[in-house]
mmCIF file of C-alpha atoms in Angstrom:
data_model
loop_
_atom_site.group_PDB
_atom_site.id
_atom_site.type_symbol
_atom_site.label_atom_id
_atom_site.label_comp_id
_atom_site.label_asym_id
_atom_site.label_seq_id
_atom_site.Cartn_x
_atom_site.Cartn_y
_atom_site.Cartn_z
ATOM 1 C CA UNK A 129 37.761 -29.771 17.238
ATOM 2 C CA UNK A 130 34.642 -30.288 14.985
ATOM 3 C CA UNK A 131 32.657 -30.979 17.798
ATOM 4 C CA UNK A 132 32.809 -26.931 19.115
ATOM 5 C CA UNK A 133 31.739 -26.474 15.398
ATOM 6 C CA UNK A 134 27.859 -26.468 16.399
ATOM 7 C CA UNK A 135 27.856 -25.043 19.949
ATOM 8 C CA UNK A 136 26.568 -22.253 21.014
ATOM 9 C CA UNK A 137 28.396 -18.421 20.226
ATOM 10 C CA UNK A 138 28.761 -17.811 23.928
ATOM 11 C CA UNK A 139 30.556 -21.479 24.454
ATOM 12 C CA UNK A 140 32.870 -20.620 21.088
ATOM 13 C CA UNK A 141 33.623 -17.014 22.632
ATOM 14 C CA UNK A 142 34.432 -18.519 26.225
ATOM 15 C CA UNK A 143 36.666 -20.906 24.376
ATOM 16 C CA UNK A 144 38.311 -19.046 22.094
ATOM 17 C CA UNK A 145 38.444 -16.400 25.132
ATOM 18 C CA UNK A 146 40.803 -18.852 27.391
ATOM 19 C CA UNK A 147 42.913 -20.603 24.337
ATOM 20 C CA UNK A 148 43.794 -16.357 23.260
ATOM 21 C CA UNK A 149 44.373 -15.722 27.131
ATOM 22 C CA UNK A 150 46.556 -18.723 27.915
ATOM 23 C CA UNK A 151 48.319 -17.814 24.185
ATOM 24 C CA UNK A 152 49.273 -13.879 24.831
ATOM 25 C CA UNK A 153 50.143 -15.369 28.699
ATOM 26 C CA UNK A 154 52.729 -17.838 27.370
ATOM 27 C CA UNK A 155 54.837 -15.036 25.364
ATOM 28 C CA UNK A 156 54.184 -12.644 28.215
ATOM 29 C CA UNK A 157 55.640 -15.136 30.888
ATOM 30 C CA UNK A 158 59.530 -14.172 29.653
ATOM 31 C CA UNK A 159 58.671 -10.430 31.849
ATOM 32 C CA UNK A 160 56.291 -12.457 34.768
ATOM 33 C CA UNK A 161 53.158 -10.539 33.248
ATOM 34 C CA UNK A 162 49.786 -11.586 33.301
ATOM 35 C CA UNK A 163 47.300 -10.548 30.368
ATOM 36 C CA UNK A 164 45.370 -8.761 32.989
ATOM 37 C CA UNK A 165 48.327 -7.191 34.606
ATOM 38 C CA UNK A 166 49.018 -5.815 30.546
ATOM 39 C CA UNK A 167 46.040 -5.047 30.578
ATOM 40 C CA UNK A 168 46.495 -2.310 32.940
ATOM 41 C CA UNK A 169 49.817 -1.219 31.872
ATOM 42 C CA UNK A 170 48.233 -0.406 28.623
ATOM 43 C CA UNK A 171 45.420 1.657 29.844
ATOM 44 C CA UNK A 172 48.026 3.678 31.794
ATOM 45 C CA UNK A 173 50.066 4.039 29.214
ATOM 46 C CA UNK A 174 47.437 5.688 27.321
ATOM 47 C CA UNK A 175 46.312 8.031 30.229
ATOM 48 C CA UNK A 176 48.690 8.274 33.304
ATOM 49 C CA UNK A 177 47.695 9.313 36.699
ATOM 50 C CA UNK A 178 43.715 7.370 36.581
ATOM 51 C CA UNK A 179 41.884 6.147 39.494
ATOM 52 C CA UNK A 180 40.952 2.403 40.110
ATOM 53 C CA UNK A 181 37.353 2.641 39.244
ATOM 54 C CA UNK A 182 38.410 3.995 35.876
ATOM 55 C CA UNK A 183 41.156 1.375 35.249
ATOM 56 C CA UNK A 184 38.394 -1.496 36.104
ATOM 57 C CA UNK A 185 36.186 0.545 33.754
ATOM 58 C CA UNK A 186 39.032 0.697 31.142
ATOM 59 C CA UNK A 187 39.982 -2.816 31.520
ATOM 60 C CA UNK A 188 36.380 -4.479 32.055
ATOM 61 C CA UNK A 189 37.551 -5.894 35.211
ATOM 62 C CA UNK A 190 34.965 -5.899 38.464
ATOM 63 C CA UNK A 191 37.201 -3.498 41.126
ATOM 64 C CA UNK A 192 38.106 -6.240 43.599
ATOM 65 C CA UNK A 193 39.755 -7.747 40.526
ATOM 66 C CA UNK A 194 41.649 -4.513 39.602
ATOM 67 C CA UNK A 195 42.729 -3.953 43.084
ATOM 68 C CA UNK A 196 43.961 -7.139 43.611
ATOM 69 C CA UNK A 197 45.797 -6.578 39.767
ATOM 70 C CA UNK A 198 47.313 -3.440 41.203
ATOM 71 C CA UNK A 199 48.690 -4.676 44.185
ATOM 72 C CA UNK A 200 50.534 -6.917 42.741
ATOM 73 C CA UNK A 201 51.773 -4.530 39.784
ATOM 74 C CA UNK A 202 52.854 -2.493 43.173
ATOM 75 C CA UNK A 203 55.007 -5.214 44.290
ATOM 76 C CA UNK A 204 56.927 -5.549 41.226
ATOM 77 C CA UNK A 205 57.467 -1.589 41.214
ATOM 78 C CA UNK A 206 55.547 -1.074 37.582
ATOM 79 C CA UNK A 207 53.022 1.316 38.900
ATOM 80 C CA UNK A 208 52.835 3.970 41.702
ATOM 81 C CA UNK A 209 49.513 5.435 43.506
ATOM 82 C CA UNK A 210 50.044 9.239 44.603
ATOM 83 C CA UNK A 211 47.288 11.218 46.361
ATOM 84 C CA UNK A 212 44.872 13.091 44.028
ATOM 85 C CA UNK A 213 45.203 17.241 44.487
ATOM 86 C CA UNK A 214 41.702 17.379 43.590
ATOM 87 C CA UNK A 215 40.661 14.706 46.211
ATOM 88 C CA UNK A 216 42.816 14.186 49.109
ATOM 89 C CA UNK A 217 41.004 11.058 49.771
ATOM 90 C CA UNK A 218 41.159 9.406 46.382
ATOM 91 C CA UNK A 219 44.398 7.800 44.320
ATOM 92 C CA UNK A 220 45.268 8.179 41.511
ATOM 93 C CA UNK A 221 47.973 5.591 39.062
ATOM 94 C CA UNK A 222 51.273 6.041 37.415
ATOM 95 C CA UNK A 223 53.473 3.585 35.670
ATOM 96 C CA UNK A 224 56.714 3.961 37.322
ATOM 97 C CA UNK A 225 60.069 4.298 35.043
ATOM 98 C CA UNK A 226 60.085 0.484 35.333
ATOM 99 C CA UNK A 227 56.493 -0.258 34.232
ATOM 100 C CA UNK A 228 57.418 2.275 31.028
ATOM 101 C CA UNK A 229 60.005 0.375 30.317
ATOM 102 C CA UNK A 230 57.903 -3.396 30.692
ATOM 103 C CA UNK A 231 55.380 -1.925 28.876
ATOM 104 C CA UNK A 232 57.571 -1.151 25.832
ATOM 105 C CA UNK A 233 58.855 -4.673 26.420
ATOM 106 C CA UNK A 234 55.302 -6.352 26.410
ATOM 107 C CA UNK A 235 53.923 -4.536 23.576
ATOM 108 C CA UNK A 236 55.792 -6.437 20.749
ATOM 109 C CA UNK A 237 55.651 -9.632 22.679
ATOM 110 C CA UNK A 238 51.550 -9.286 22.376
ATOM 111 C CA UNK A 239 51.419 -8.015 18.794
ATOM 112 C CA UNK A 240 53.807 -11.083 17.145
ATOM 113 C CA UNK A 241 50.972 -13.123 19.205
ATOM 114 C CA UNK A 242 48.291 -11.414 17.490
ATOM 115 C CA UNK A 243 49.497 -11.701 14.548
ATOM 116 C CA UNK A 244 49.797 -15.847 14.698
ATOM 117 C CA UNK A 245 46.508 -15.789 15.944
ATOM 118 C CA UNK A 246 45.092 -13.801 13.190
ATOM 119 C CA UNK A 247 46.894 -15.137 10.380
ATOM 120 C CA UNK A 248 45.201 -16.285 7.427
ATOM 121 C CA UNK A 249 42.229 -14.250 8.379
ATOM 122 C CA UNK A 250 41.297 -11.522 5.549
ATOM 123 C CA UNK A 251 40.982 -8.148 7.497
ATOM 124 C CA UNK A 252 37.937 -7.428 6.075
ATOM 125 C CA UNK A 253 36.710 -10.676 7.987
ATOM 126 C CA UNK A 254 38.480 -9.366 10.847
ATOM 127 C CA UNK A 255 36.735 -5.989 10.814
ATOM 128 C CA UNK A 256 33.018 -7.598 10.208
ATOM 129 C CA UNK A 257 34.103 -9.706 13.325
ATOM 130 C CA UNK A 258 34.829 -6.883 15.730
ATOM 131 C CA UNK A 259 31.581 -5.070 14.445
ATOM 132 C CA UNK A 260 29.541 -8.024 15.269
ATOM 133 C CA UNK A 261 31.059 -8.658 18.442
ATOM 134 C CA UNK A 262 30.709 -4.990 19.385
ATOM 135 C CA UNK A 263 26.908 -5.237 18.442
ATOM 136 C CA UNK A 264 26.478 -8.153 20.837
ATOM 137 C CA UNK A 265 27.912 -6.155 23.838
ATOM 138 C CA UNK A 266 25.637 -2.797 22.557
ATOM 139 C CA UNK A 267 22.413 -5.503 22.901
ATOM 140 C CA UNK A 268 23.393 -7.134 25.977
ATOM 141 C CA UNK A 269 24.394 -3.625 27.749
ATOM 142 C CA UNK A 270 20.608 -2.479 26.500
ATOM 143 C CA UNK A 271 19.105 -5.603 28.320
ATOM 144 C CA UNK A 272 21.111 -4.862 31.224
ATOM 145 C CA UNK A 273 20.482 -1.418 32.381
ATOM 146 C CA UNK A 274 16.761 -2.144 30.843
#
């Protein structure tokens, strides 16, 4: 392990981005849910009844990614798409009774894994953390649409 000691930030990220990834998808596997497919659930758990383009907003995934996430989610009966009022030609999300009731499930299943992978880390350390990592994605969002 000493060896990642010295590479580069965006190698440690990408490493640290699969080993928490492959972590919260081993304690999700007991309800056959991806991170990603969590991912989703939580963002309509927050706000019900979205659109795909905002879910792929909300869940930084690219929309072929999202719609291939949502299919599947459709399949196992967690979400619903019903025809916008405001937009016959649009559709918008809904978790179903039974994605509720996952997503309930999930929740405490993610946060005992967060909590092993944070432990022993001060939360001040924590906090400093996010803020840096949230710079990073302000600068690199300013080079992009630069």
């Amino acid at each position: 392990m000493d060896v990642l000691r010295y590479e580069s930030i965006g190698f440690l990220l990408g490493v640290t981005y699969r080993r928490i990834s492959h972590f919260v998808s081993i304690r999700l596997r007991e309800l056959d849910l991806t991170p990603e497919q969590f991912a989703v659930l939580l963002r309509l758990r927050e706000q019900d009844g979205i659109n795909q383009k905002e879910i792929a907003a909300r869940t930084a995934k690219d929309q072929p990614t999202t719609a291939r996430i949502l299919d599947v989610l459709l399949r196992k009966e967690l979400i619903e798409k019903k025809v916008s009022e405001a937009d016959r030609r649009a559709f918008l999300i809904y978790l179903t009774e039974k994605g509720k009731a996952f997503t309930e499930q999930a929740i405490p299943l993610e946060e005992q894994a967060l909590k092993e992978m944070l432990a022993g880390i001060d939360p001040e350390h924590l906090q400093l953390f996010k803020e840096i990592l949230l710079t990073i994605q302000t600068n690199i969002n300013q080079d992009i649409t630069e």
